[in-house]
Structure formats: C-alpha cells, structure tokens
Amino acid sequence: MIEGRFFRALNITNKKELKDFSSVSKVKISNLRYYNEEGILPSGKDLESLLRTLGISKEELKLKLGIIDNEMLDALQFNSSDVMRLINKDLNEVKEQKGTHELSFETDFGKMFHGDCLSLMDEMESESVDLIFADPPFNLDKTYESGINDKVSKEEYLRWTEKWVSKCVDLLKEGGAIFIWNLPVWNTYISDILNRYLTFRHWIAVDVKYRLPIKNRLYPSHYGMLYYVKGKKPKTFNNQRLPLKICRHCGGDIHDYGGYKSKLNEDGINLTDVWYDIPPVRHSLYKTRDSNELSLKLLERVISLASNEGDTVFDPFGGSGTTYIVSEILKRNWIGVELGPVEGIKKRFEDIEFHVGQIKEIQKNSNTLFTDEMRKLRKANGHWLPETLNSNKAETKKAKTPVKLFDN
Ligand SMILES: C[S@@+](CC[C@H](N)C(=O)[O-])C[C@H]1O[C@@H](n2cnc3c(N)ncnc32)[C@H](O)[C@@H]1O
C-alpha cells in the first residue's frame, strides 16, 4: 500500500502499479516518488510524459494535486455554488478521529490539561485567547515521551498542522497574536495557512548555532518564528528593547554613533526581526531529550511583547511547560496541554521560585541601554554613559588595563 496525493491522482496504490506506471510513462520511479513525497508539480519532460499518459491537461493535474493558482481560484469562485453541490457529500464524509484530554492540575493563573490539543481546542470557546505560542514537533523523527510518530509523510504532517493552526486561529480574540516556532521549511507552509485568516506581522529569525552543518547546504543557523495577528492590528504591542552591543572585553562601542549618542533611547535599542541573544537550553534541571525545552528568555520576550497582565495565553504543545511557567510569573492566565507525561511541568511549578529569579535576571538585563555590568565595565574603562555625555573628558579618558566582563 503506498499513499500520497500525487499517487492518488495517478491511481497508484501499490508498488506494482507504480512500476507499471513508470514503464508506460517512462518517468523514473525515483522521480515519481520524489513528486509524491514533496507534493510538487513535475516539470519538463516528466510533466509532458505524465500528461500524455494520463490524457489530461496541466490544469487538471494541478487541481488533482491541490495546486490552485489565481486563475483556477477565479474559475472556482465563479462556479462556487456548482462546485459546492458536487463536493458537499465528500466534505461531510471526512470524519475526524477524536483524541481526549483531562484536567491535570491548576495553579493561581493556569489550567494544565493532559491529552490531545485538538480535543482540548474543540472545547475551548472561540475568540477567548489573547496570545498563542506554539512550538510543535518538527517531524524530525525525534523520540517524544508522548510516543507520537514524529516521522510521518509530509502530506500527513501538513494536514495535521493545518488542523491545529486553524483551530488556533478560531481561538484568537480580535487583535490577538499568534507566534509559531518551527524550522523555516515548515514555516513556509504554515505562513500559507495563516495568510488566509490573519495579518502577517513578522517572520522572526532566532539565531541558534548549535545545529550541525549539512553537506551541500548553507549552514542552518536560525529557527523561524512566525508572528501574526487577528484583524488589522495587534491590540497589544509592548515594544521590547535591548542593551547596546559593546565590546565583550573592554566595554567600548562596536558601532560609531557619531553625534547621535545622546539621541539613543536610555531604555535600549529597538528590537529587530533577527534575534541573536536567545541562548539554547543546555543544562536546565527540567530539560529532557523529549521535551525540547525553549529558553525562558524567548518566552519572556514574546509574552511581554504581545500580552498584558490578566490576558489569556494558550500553548497547545506543552513540552516542559516553559510558556506556562513564564505566563504564571508574568501574571497571565494560561491554558496548557501536553500529550505526554505532565509530571515534569508540575515539578517546574513546585520550583517556581527558581524561575522567578531567572525571569528577574532576564528583565534586569533588557529594556535598558546598559546593564549594571556593562555600566561597571564602561566606567572602569572610561567609555561614555548617558550621564557622562556632556562631559567630553569622560569619552577620552581610558583606563590603563581594560577590565574584562567576559572571558575569551
Ligand atoms: C517541541 S515540544 C514543545 C517544547 C516546549 N515549547 C518547551 O519549551 O518545553 C512539542 C511537544 O508537543 C507535544 N505534542 C505533540 N503532539 C501533541 C498533541 N496532539 N497534543 C498535545 N501535545 C502534543 C509533544 O509530546 C512535545 O512534548
């Protein structure tokens, strides 16, 4: 039994039919498999041979493969009543397999469910959530404690993705925001889904350099985080600012600010859509290979940026519960769900004071032009600080032995 939209379009259901089709059409089996796995339209000689063998037009093949360009869309729109009459029965026949969920524990601000996020989302009220953060499995064949199959076909992964993304869209309040964390390749498809319902804000590249180089490829060094809102504009956008970039060793300026130093905002530099300062979680007490724990700093920034105290935050893929812990500390109501064991998340809440300390540290070092440590280093090495800008002497005075903030 072989599956896939491309094979279905060609009426191929098993290896023998695949072999037969390949010998009749003269399209290599490996190419047919590639078109099926990637879900893309063949090109060149392969396309010509396929159309000849199937006796259909390119437009019909595209429709069979679900590739709908604007011309086709116009034609479908023009004939929408007839098309609906034709396909209604098939649409109604699609039955969803239902998972389950149950309340696991509650905190001052949150409710943690154990089970399937699709089942939970079915029960949640539409337009009830202010912010959604989602970090789904990437279909990379990882082992999760939940036992999910993390290596399904591209088609199956995208079908499932479309389901949970659409449900998330439904849950968002007007002006609410959704952030989706994934590999750039999957984000290209997720964007396509989101573009139909929400307003694009940013594709945020989060620099993460711990992945391995791959032969004949560019070195993959970022995750993509999609940021969309429901409606024309976000109801909450609390701009986040970063400290100035300075020399790690002497605290001196890296860029030449010319006469603009005094114009720099003392709350910090504007955040861009490329984030270089999010550390990977390496030694956390709560990290297990299965949970792929994200950094508290990432969630602190997203939650502070797109929600306010008292808002409701939802994350459909709990993992180690990073979103929930940060929401609790920042006094957001939260709703969580995880298919695998939730004991790790519960344990994190028992140690919440440890996380409170970390969040305090993160907040102390953001939304300011210079952190306390940076100030100390710059002062010691005679570099300017906002309060010394009026005194020319301060800029030129250099200490003899530069004081170091970081080791090499
Ligand atoms: C990449 S991890 C999330 C990590 C999380 N952001 C953190 O910082 O700890 C994805 C999680 O989603 C869970 N998961 C997968 N399918 C699910 C489903 N249908 N419903 C709920 N959770 C699911 C997996 O078990 C896994 O723990």
CSV table of C-alpha atoms and ligand atoms in Angstrom, one decimal:
chain,number,residue,atom,x,y,z
A,1,MET,CA,0.0,0.0,0.0
A,2,ILE,CA,1.5,3.3,-1.0
A,3,GLU,CA,0.0,6.7,-0.2
A,4,GLY,CA,0.2,10.3,-1.2
A,5,ARG,CA,-1.8,12.9,-3.1
A,6,PHE,CA,0.3,12.6,-6.2
A,7,PHE,CA,-0.1,8.8,-6.3
A,8,ARG,CA,-3.8,9.1,-5.7
A,9,ALA,CA,-4.0,11.5,-8.7
A,10,LEU,CA,-2.3,8.8,-10.8
A,11,ASN,CA,-4.4,6.0,-9.3
A,12,ILE,CA,-1.3,4.3,-8.0
A,13,THR,CA,-2.0,2.3,-4.8
A,14,ASN,CA,0.9,-0.2,-4.6
A,15,LYS,CA,4.4,-0.9,-5.8
A,16,LYS,CA,3.4,-3.0,-8.8
A,17,GLU,CA,1.1,-0.2,-10.1
A,18,LEU,CA,4.0,2.3,-9.5
A,19,LYS,CA,6.3,0.1,-11.5
A,20,ASP,CA,3.8,-0.4,-14.3
A,21,PHE,CA,3.0,3.4,-14.5
A,22,SER,CA,6.7,4.1,-14.6
A,23,SER,CA,7.3,1.8,-17.6
A,24,VAL,CA,4.3,3.1,-19.5
A,25,SER,CA,5.0,6.8,-18.9
A,26,LYS,CA,8.8,6.5,-19.0
A,27,VAL,CA,9.1,8.6,-15.8
A,28,LYS,CA,11.6,7.1,-13.4
A,29,ILE,CA,10.2,5.5,-10.2
A,30,SER,CA,12.6,7.7,-8.1
A,31,ASN,CA,11.2,10.8,-9.8
A,32,LEU,CA,7.6,9.7,-9.2
A,33,ARG,CA,8.4,9.0,-5.5
A,34,TYR,CA,10.0,12.5,-5.3
A,35,TYR,CA,6.9,14.3,-6.7
A,36,ASN,CA,4.7,12.3,-4.3
A,37,GLU,CA,6.8,13.0,-1.2
A,38,GLU,CA,7.3,16.7,-1.9
A,39,GLY,CA,3.8,17.2,-3.2
A,40,ILE,CA,5.1,19.3,-6.1
A,41,LEU,CA,4.2,19.6,-9.8
A,42,PRO,CA,6.6,17.7,-12.1
A,43,SER,CA,8.3,19.8,-14.8
A,44,GLY,CA,9.9,19.4,-18.2
A,45,LYS,CA,9.9,16.0,-19.9
A,46,ASP,CA,8.4,14.3,-16.9
A,47,LEU,CA,5.4,16.6,-17.0
A,48,GLU,CA,4.9,16.1,-20.7
A,49,SER,CA,5.0,12.3,-20.3
A,50,LEU,CA,2.6,12.3,-17.4
A,51,LEU,CA,0.0,14.4,-19.2
A,52,ARG,CA,0.3,12.2,-22.3
A,53,THR,CA,-0.1,9.0,-20.2
A,54,LEU,CA,-3.0,10.3,-18.1
A,55,GLY,CA,-4.6,12.1,-21.1
A,56,ILE,CA,-5.4,15.2,-19.0
A,57,SER,CA,-4.5,18.8,-19.2
A,58,LYS,CA,-1.9,20.5,-17.0
A,59,GLU,CA,-4.7,22.4,-15.3
A,60,GLU,CA,-6.5,19.2,-14.3
A,61,LEU,CA,-3.3,17.7,-13.0
A,62,LYS,CA,-2.7,20.8,-10.9
A,63,LEU,CA,-6.2,20.6,-9.5
A,64,LYS,CA,-5.7,16.9,-8.7
A,65,LEU,CA,-2.6,17.8,-6.8
A,66,GLY,CA,-4.2,20.7,-4.9
A,67,ILE,CA,-2.1,23.4,-6.7
A,68,ILE,CA,-4.6,26.2,-7.0
A,69,ASP,CA,-3.3,29.3,-8.7
A,70,ASN,CA,-5.2,32.6,-9.1
A,71,GLU,CA,-6.6,31.7,-12.5
A,72,MET,CA,-8.1,28.4,-11.1
A,73,LEU,CA,-9.2,30.2,-8.0
A,74,ASP,CA,-11.2,32.7,-10.1
A,75,ALA,CA,-12.8,29.9,-12.0
A,76,LEU,CA,-13.7,28.1,-8.8
A,77,GLN,CA,-15.1,31.3,-7.3
A,78,PHE,CA,-17.2,32.0,-10.4
A,79,ASN,CA,-18.7,28.4,-10.2
A,80,SER,CA,-18.6,28.1,-6.4
A,81,SER,CA,-22.3,27.1,-6.0
A,82,ASP,CA,-22.0,24.3,-8.5
A,83,VAL,CA,-18.6,23.2,-7.1
A,84,MET,CA,-20.1,23.0,-3.6
A,85,ARG,CA,-23.1,21.0,-4.8
A,86,LEU,CA,-20.6,18.5,-6.3
A,87,ILE,CA,-18.3,18.2,-3.3
A,88,ASN,CA,-20.5,18.6,-0.3
A,89,LYS,CA,-21.1,14.9,0.1
A,90,ASP,CA,-17.3,14.2,0.2
A,91,LEU,CA,-16.7,17.0,2.6
A,92,ASN,CA,-19.3,15.6,5.0
A,93,GLU,CA,-17.8,12.2,4.8
A,94,VAL,CA,-14.4,13.3,6.3
A,95,LYS,CA,-14.7,12.1,9.9
A,96,GLU,CA,-12.1,13.4,12.4
A,97,GLN,CA,-10.5,10.9,14.8
A,98,LYS,CA,-11.1,12.3,18.2
A,99,GLY,CA,-8.5,12.3,20.9
A,100,THR,CA,-9.2,13.0,24.6
A,101,HIS,CA,-7.9,15.3,27.3
A,102,GLU,CA,-8.4,15.8,31.1
A,103,LEU,CA,-7.5,18.4,33.6
A,104,SER,CA,-4.2,17.5,35.3
A,105,PHE,CA,-3.6,20.4,37.7
A,106,GLU,CA,-4.4,24.0,38.3
A,107,THR,CA,-2.3,27.0,39.6
A,108,ASP,CA,-3.1,30.5,40.6
A,109,PHE,CA,-3.2,31.6,36.9
A,110,GLY,CA,-3.4,28.4,34.9
A,111,LYS,CA,-5.0,25.1,34.0
A,112,MET,CA,-2.9,22.2,32.7
A,113,PHE,CA,-4.5,19.5,30.7
A,114,HIS,CA,-3.2,16.1,29.8
A,115,GLY,CA,-4.1,14.9,26.4
A,116,ASP,CA,-4.5,15.9,22.8
A,117,CYS,CA,-4.5,19.6,22.0
A,118,LEU,CA,-7.0,19.2,19.1
A,119,SER,CA,-9.5,17.7,21.6
A,120,LEU,CA,-9.0,20.5,24.1
A,121,MET,CA,-9.3,23.2,21.4
A,122,ASP,CA,-12.6,21.8,20.3
A,123,GLU,CA,-13.9,22.5,23.8
A,124,MET,CA,-12.4,26.0,24.2
A,125,GLU,CA,-14.5,29.0,23.5
A,126,SER,CA,-13.9,30.8,20.2
A,127,GLU,CA,-12.2,34.1,20.4
A,128,SER,CA,-11.2,33.6,24.0
A,129,VAL,CA,-7.4,33.8,23.9
A,130,ASP,CA,-5.2,36.9,23.7
A,131,LEU,CA,-1.9,35.2,22.8
A,132,ILE,CA,-0.9,31.8,21.4
A,133,PHE,CA,2.6,30.4,21.4
A,134,ALA,CA,3.1,27.1,19.6
A,135,ASP,CA,6.2,25.0,19.3
A,136,PRO,CA,5.0,21.8,17.6
A,137,PRO,CA,7.1,18.7,16.9
A,138,PHE,CA,9.1,19.3,13.7
A,139,ASN,CA,8.6,15.8,12.1
A,140,LEU,CA,12.3,15.1,12.5
A,141,ASP,CA,11.9,11.6,13.9
A,142,LYS,CA,12.6,12.6,17.5
A,143,THR,CA,11.5,10.4,20.4
A,144,TYR,CA,8.8,12.0,22.5
A,145,GLU,CA,7.6,10.6,25.8
A,146,SER,CA,4.1,11.0,24.4
A,147,GLY,CA,5.0,8.3,21.9
A,148,ILE,CA,3.8,10.4,18.9
A,149,ASN,CA,5.1,9.4,15.5
A,150,ASP,CA,7.5,12.2,14.6
A,151,LYS,CA,8.2,11.0,11.1
A,152,VAL,CA,5.1,10.9,9.1
A,153,SER,CA,4.7,11.8,5.5
A,154,LYS,CA,4.9,15.5,4.5
A,155,GLU,CA,1.3,15.4,3.5
A,156,GLU,CA,0.2,13.9,6.8
A,157,TYR,CA,2.2,16.4,8.8
A,158,LEU,CA,0.8,19.3,6.9
A,159,ARG,CA,-2.7,18.0,7.2
A,160,TRP,CA,-2.3,17.8,11.0
A,161,THR,CA,-0.6,21.2,11.0
A,162,GLU,CA,-3.5,22.8,9.1
A,163,LYS,CA,-5.9,21.4,11.6
A,164,TRP,CA,-4.3,22.7,14.8
A,165,VAL,CA,-3.4,26.0,13.2
A,166,SER,CA,-7.0,26.6,12.0
A,167,LYS,CA,-8.3,25.8,15.5
A,168,CYS,CA,-5.8,28.3,17.0
A,169,VAL,CA,-7.0,30.9,14.6
A,170,ASP,CA,-10.5,30.4,15.8
A,171,LEU,CA,-9.5,30.7,19.4
A,172,LEU,CA,-7.8,34.1,19.0
A,173,LYS,CA,-9.6,37.3,20.0
A,174,GLU,CA,-9.7,40.2,17.6
A,175,GLY,CA,-6.2,41.8,17.8
A,176,GLY,CA,-4.8,38.7,19.5
A,177,ALA,CA,-1.4,37.4,18.4
A,178,ILE,CA,0.0,34.0,17.5
A,179,PHE,CA,3.7,33.1,17.4
A,180,ILE,CA,4.6,29.8,15.8
A,181,TRP,CA,8.1,28.4,16.2
A,182,ASN,CA,9.4,25.9,13.6
A,183,LEU,CA,12.0,25.1,11.0
A,184,PRO,CA,12.0,27.6,8.1
A,185,VAL,CA,10.9,24.9,5.7
A,186,TRP,CA,7.7,24.2,7.7
A,187,ASN,CA,7.1,27.8,8.3
A,188,THR,CA,6.7,28.4,4.5
A,189,TYR,CA,3.7,26.1,4.6
A,190,ILE,CA,2.3,27.5,7.9
A,191,SER,CA,2.6,31.0,6.6
A,192,ASP,CA,0.5,29.9,3.6
A,193,ILE,CA,-2.2,28.7,6.0
A,194,LEU,CA,-2.1,31.8,8.3
A,195,ASN,CA,-2.1,34.2,5.4
A,196,ARG,CA,-5.7,33.1,4.6
A,197,TYR,CA,-7.0,34.2,8.0
A,198,LEU,CA,-4.6,36.6,9.8
A,199,THR,CA,-2.4,39.6,9.3
A,200,PHE,CA,1.3,39.0,8.9
A,201,ARG,CA,3.5,40.9,11.3
A,202,HIS,CA,6.9,39.4,11.2
A,203,TRP,CA,9.0,36.3,10.4
A,204,ILE,CA,11.4,36.5,13.2
A,205,ALA,CA,14.7,34.7,12.7
A,206,VAL,CA,16.1,33.4,16.0
A,207,ASP,CA,19.8,32.7,15.7
A,208,VAL,CA,20.6,29.3,17.1
A,209,LYS,CA,24.0,28.0,16.1
A,210,TYR,CA,24.0,24.5,17.6
A,211,ARG,CA,22.7,22.6,14.6
A,212,LEU,CA,25.2,20.6,12.5
A,213,PRO,CA,26.4,21.7,9.1
A,214,ILE,CA,24.9,19.7,6.3
A,215,LYS,CA,26.9,18.9,3.1
A,216,ASN,CA,25.9,21.0,0.0
A,217,ARG,CA,23.7,23.2,2.1
A,218,LEU,CA,24.0,26.5,3.8
A,219,TYR,CA,24.7,26.2,7.5
A,220,PRO,CA,21.3,26.3,9.1
A,221,SER,CA,21.6,28.7,12.0
A,222,HIS,CA,18.1,30.0,12.7
A,223,TYR,CA,14.7,28.9,13.7
A,224,GLY,CA,11.8,30.9,12.2
A,225,MET,CA,9.1,32.3,14.5
A,226,LEU,CA,6.0,33.5,12.7
A,227,TYR,CA,4.1,36.4,14.2
A,228,TYR,CA,0.6,37.1,13.0
A,229,VAL,CA,-2.4,38.9,14.5
A,230,LYS,CA,-6.2,38.6,14.1
A,231,GLY,CA,-7.6,41.7,12.4
A,232,LYS,CA,-5.8,44.7,11.1
A,233,LYS,CA,-3.6,45.4,14.0
A,234,PRO,CA,-2.4,44.0,17.3
A,235,LYS,CA,-4.4,45.0,20.4
A,236,THR,CA,-1.2,44.8,22.4
A,237,PHE,CA,2.3,45.6,21.3
A,238,ASN,CA,4.7,46.4,24.2
A,239,ASN,CA,7.9,47.2,22.4
A,240,GLN,CA,10.9,45.4,23.8
A,241,ARG,CA,14.3,46.9,23.8
A,242,LEU,CA,17.8,45.6,24.1
A,243,PRO,CA,21.1,46.8,25.6
A,244,LEU,CA,23.6,48.3,23.2
A,245,LYS,CA,26.1,45.9,21.7
A,246,ILE,CA,29.5,46.6,23.1
A,247,CYS,CA,33.0,45.1,23.1
A,248,ARG,CA,33.0,41.9,25.3
A,249,HIS,CA,36.4,42.8,26.6
A,250,CYS,CA,36.7,46.5,27.2
A,251,GLY,CA,33.1,47.6,27.1
A,252,GLY,CA,33.8,50.0,24.3
A,253,ASP,CA,31.4,50.9,21.4
A,254,ILE,CA,31.3,48.5,18.4
A,255,HIS,CA,29.5,50.9,16.2
A,256,ASP,CA,30.3,54.6,15.6
A,257,TYR,CA,27.4,56.6,16.8
A,258,GLY,CA,28.9,59.9,15.8
A,259,GLY,CA,26.9,62.7,17.2
A,260,TYR,CA,23.9,60.5,17.9
A,261,LYS,CA,24.9,59.0,21.2
A,262,SER,CA,22.8,61.5,23.1
A,263,LYS,CA,19.8,60.5,20.9
A,264,LEU,CA,19.9,56.8,21.9
A,265,ASN,CA,16.9,55.8,23.9
A,266,GLU,CA,18.0,55.0,27.5
A,267,ASP,CA,15.5,52.2,27.5
A,268,GLY,CA,17.6,50.4,24.9
A,269,ILE,CA,17.9,49.7,21.2
A,270,ASN,CA,14.8,48.8,19.2
A,271,LEU,CA,14.3,45.0,18.8
A,272,THR,CA,14.6,43.9,15.2
A,273,ASP,CA,13.2,40.8,13.5
A,274,VAL,CA,16.6,39.0,13.9
A,275,TRP,CA,17.2,37.8,17.5
A,276,TYR,CA,20.8,37.0,18.3
A,277,ASP,CA,20.5,36.8,22.1
A,278,ILE,CA,18.4,33.8,22.7
A,279,PRO,CA,20.6,31.0,24.3
A,280,PRO,CA,19.9,27.3,23.8
A,281,VAL,CA,18.8,25.5,26.9
A,282,ARG,CA,21.7,23.2,27.7
A,283,HIS,CA,21.8,22.4,31.4
A,284,SER,CA,18.4,23.1,32.7
A,285,LEU,CA,17.1,20.9,35.5
A,286,TYR,CA,13.9,20.5,33.6
A,287,LYS,CA,15.3,19.6,30.2
A,288,THR,CA,14.7,16.1,29.0
A,289,ARG,CA,15.6,15.0,25.5
A,290,ASP,CA,11.9,14.6,24.8
A,291,SER,CA,10.7,18.0,25.7
A,292,ASN,CA,12.9,20.2,23.6
A,293,GLU,CA,12.7,23.0,26.2
A,294,LEU,CA,12.9,26.5,24.9
A,295,SER,CA,14.6,29.3,26.7
A,296,LEU,CA,12.8,31.4,29.3
A,297,LYS,CA,14.2,34.5,27.7
A,298,LEU,CA,12.4,33.7,24.4
A,299,LEU,CA,9.1,33.3,26.1
A,300,GLU,CA,9.6,36.2,28.5
A,301,ARG,CA,10.1,38.4,25.4
A,302,VAL,CA,7.1,37.1,23.4
A,303,ILE,CA,4.7,37.2,26.3
A,304,SER,CA,5.8,40.6,27.5
A,305,LEU,CA,5.6,41.9,23.9
A,306,ALA,CA,2.2,40.6,22.9
A,307,SER,CA,0.1,40.4,26.1
A,308,ASN,CA,-0.6,42.3,29.4
A,309,GLU,CA,-1.2,41.1,32.9
A,310,GLY,CA,-4.6,39.3,33.2
A,311,ASP,CA,-4.6,38.3,29.5
A,312,THR,CA,-5.0,34.6,28.5
A,313,VAL,CA,-2.1,32.8,26.9
A,314,PHE,CA,-2.5,29.4,25.3
A,315,ASP,CA,0.2,26.9,24.2
A,316,PRO,CA,-1.0,23.7,22.5
A,317,PHE,CA,2.3,21.9,22.9
A,318,GLY,CA,3.4,21.9,26.5
A,319,GLY,CA,6.7,20.0,26.4
A,320,SER,CA,8.5,21.1,29.6
A,321,GLY,CA,6.0,23.9,30.2
A,322,THR,CA,8.2,26.9,29.5
A,323,THR,CA,5.3,29.0,28.2
A,324,TYR,CA,3.2,28.2,31.3
A,325,ILE,CA,5.9,29.0,33.9
A,326,VAL,CA,6.6,32.4,32.2
A,327,SER,CA,2.9,33.2,31.9
A,328,GLU,CA,2.4,32.4,35.6
A,329,ILE,CA,5.3,34.6,36.7
A,330,LEU,CA,4.2,37.4,34.5
A,331,LYS,CA,0.6,37.1,35.8
A,332,ARG,CA,-1.0,36.0,32.6
A,333,ASN,CA,-3.8,33.4,32.8
A,334,TRP,CA,-2.7,30.4,30.9
A,335,ILE,CA,-4.1,27.2,29.4
A,336,GLY,CA,-1.8,24.3,28.7
A,337,VAL,CA,-1.9,20.9,27.2
A,338,GLU,CA,0.6,18.1,26.7
A,339,LEU,CA,0.0,14.7,25.2
A,340,GLY,CA,3.0,13.1,27.1
A,341,PRO,CA,3.5,13.0,30.8
A,342,VAL,CA,2.9,16.3,32.6
A,343,GLU,CA,4.8,15.5,35.8
A,344,GLY,CA,7.8,17.4,34.6
A,345,ILE,CA,5.7,20.5,34.2
A,346,LYS,CA,4.1,20.1,37.6
A,347,LYS,CA,7.6,19.8,39.1
A,348,ARG,CA,8.6,23.0,37.5
A,349,PHE,CA,5.7,24.8,39.2
A,350,GLU,CA,6.8,23.3,42.6
A,351,ASP,CA,10.2,25.1,42.0
A,352,ILE,CA,8.7,28.3,40.7
A,353,GLU,CA,10.9,30.5,42.9
A,354,PHE,CA,13.9,29.3,40.9
A,355,HIS,CA,12.3,30.5,37.7
A,356,VAL,CA,11.2,33.8,39.3
A,357,GLY,CA,14.9,34.5,39.9
A,358,GLN,CA,15.8,33.8,36.3
A,359,ILE,CA,13.0,36.0,35.0
A,360,LYS,CA,14.1,38.8,37.3
A,361,GLU,CA,17.6,38.5,35.9
A,362,ILE,CA,16.3,38.5,32.3
A,363,GLN,CA,14.2,41.6,32.9
A,364,LYS,CA,17.0,43.4,34.7
A,365,ASN,CA,19.1,43.0,31.5
A,366,SER,CA,16.6,44.1,29.0
A,367,ASN,CA,14.8,47.4,28.2
A,368,THR,CA,17.9,49.3,29.2
A,369,LEU,CA,20.7,50.8,27.1
A,370,PHE,CA,23.4,49.5,29.5
A,371,THR,CA,23.0,46.7,32.1
A,372,ASP,CA,24.6,47.2,35.5
A,373,GLU,CA,27.6,45.0,34.5
A,374,MET,CA,28.0,46.9,31.2
A,375,ARG,CA,28.0,50.2,33.1
A,376,LYS,CA,30.6,49.0,35.5
A,377,LEU,CA,32.9,47.9,32.7
A,378,ARG,CA,32.4,51.1,30.7
A,379,LYS,CA,33.0,53.2,33.7
A,380,ALA,CA,36.2,51.4,34.5
A,381,ASN,CA,37.5,51.8,31.0
A,382,GLY,CA,36.4,55.4,30.6
A,383,HIS,CA,33.7,54.9,28.0
A,384,TRP,CA,30.7,57.2,27.8
A,385,LEU,CA,27.5,56.6,29.6
A,386,PRO,CA,24.3,58.7,29.0
A,387,GLU,CA,25.0,60.8,32.2
A,388,THR,CA,28.6,61.5,31.2
A,389,LEU,CA,27.9,62.6,27.6
A,390,ASN,CA,28.0,66.2,28.5
A,391,SER,CA,31.5,65.9,29.8
A,392,ASN,CA,33.9,65.5,26.9
A,393,LYS,CA,36.6,64.3,29.2
A,394,ALA,CA,34.8,61.1,30.1
A,395,GLU,CA,34.9,59.9,26.5
A,396,THR,CA,38.6,60.2,26.1
A,397,LYS,CA,39.7,59.0,29.5
A,398,LYS,CA,40.9,55.4,29.1
A,399,ALA,CA,41.9,53.1,31.9
A,400,LYS,CA,45.4,51.6,31.6
A,401,THR,CA,44.4,47.9,31.9
A,402,PRO,CA,41.0,47.3,30.4
A,403,VAL,CA,38.7,45.5,32.9
A,404,LYS,CA,37.0,42.4,31.4
A,405,LEU,CA,33.3,41.5,31.5
A,406,PHE,CA,33.6,38.1,29.8
A,407,ASP,CA,36.4,35.6,29.5
A,408,ASN,CA,37.6,34.8,26.0
B,1,LIG,C1,8.8,20.8,20.7
B,1,LIG,S1,7.9,20.2,22.1
B,1,LIG,C2,7.4,21.7,22.9
B,1,LIG,C3,8.5,22.2,23.9
B,1,LIG,C4,8.1,23.4,24.7
B,1,LIG,N1,8.0,24.6,23.9
B,1,LIG,C5,9.1,23.7,25.8
B,1,LIG,O1,9.7,24.8,25.8
B,1,LIG,O2,9.3,22.8,26.7
B,1,LIG,C6,6.4,19.6,21.5
B,1,LIG,C7,5.6,18.9,22.5
B,1,LIG,O3,4.3,18.7,21.9
B,1,LIG,C8,3.7,17.5,22.4
B,1,LIG,N2,2.6,17.1,21.5
B,1,LIG,C9,2.7,16.5,20.3
B,1,LIG,N3,1.5,16.3,19.7
B,1,LIG,C10,0.6,16.8,20.6
B,1,LIG,C11,-0.8,16.9,20.7
B,1,LIG,N4,-1.5,16.5,19.7
B,1,LIG,N5,-1.4,17.5,21.7
B,1,LIG,C12,-0.6,18.0,22.8
B,1,LIG,N6,0.7,17.9,22.8
B,1,LIG,C13,1.3,17.3,21.8
B,1,LIG,C14,4.9,16.6,22.4
B,1,LIG,O4,4.7,15.5,23.3
B,1,LIG,C15,6.1,17.5,22.8
B,1,LIG,O5,6.2,17.4,24.2
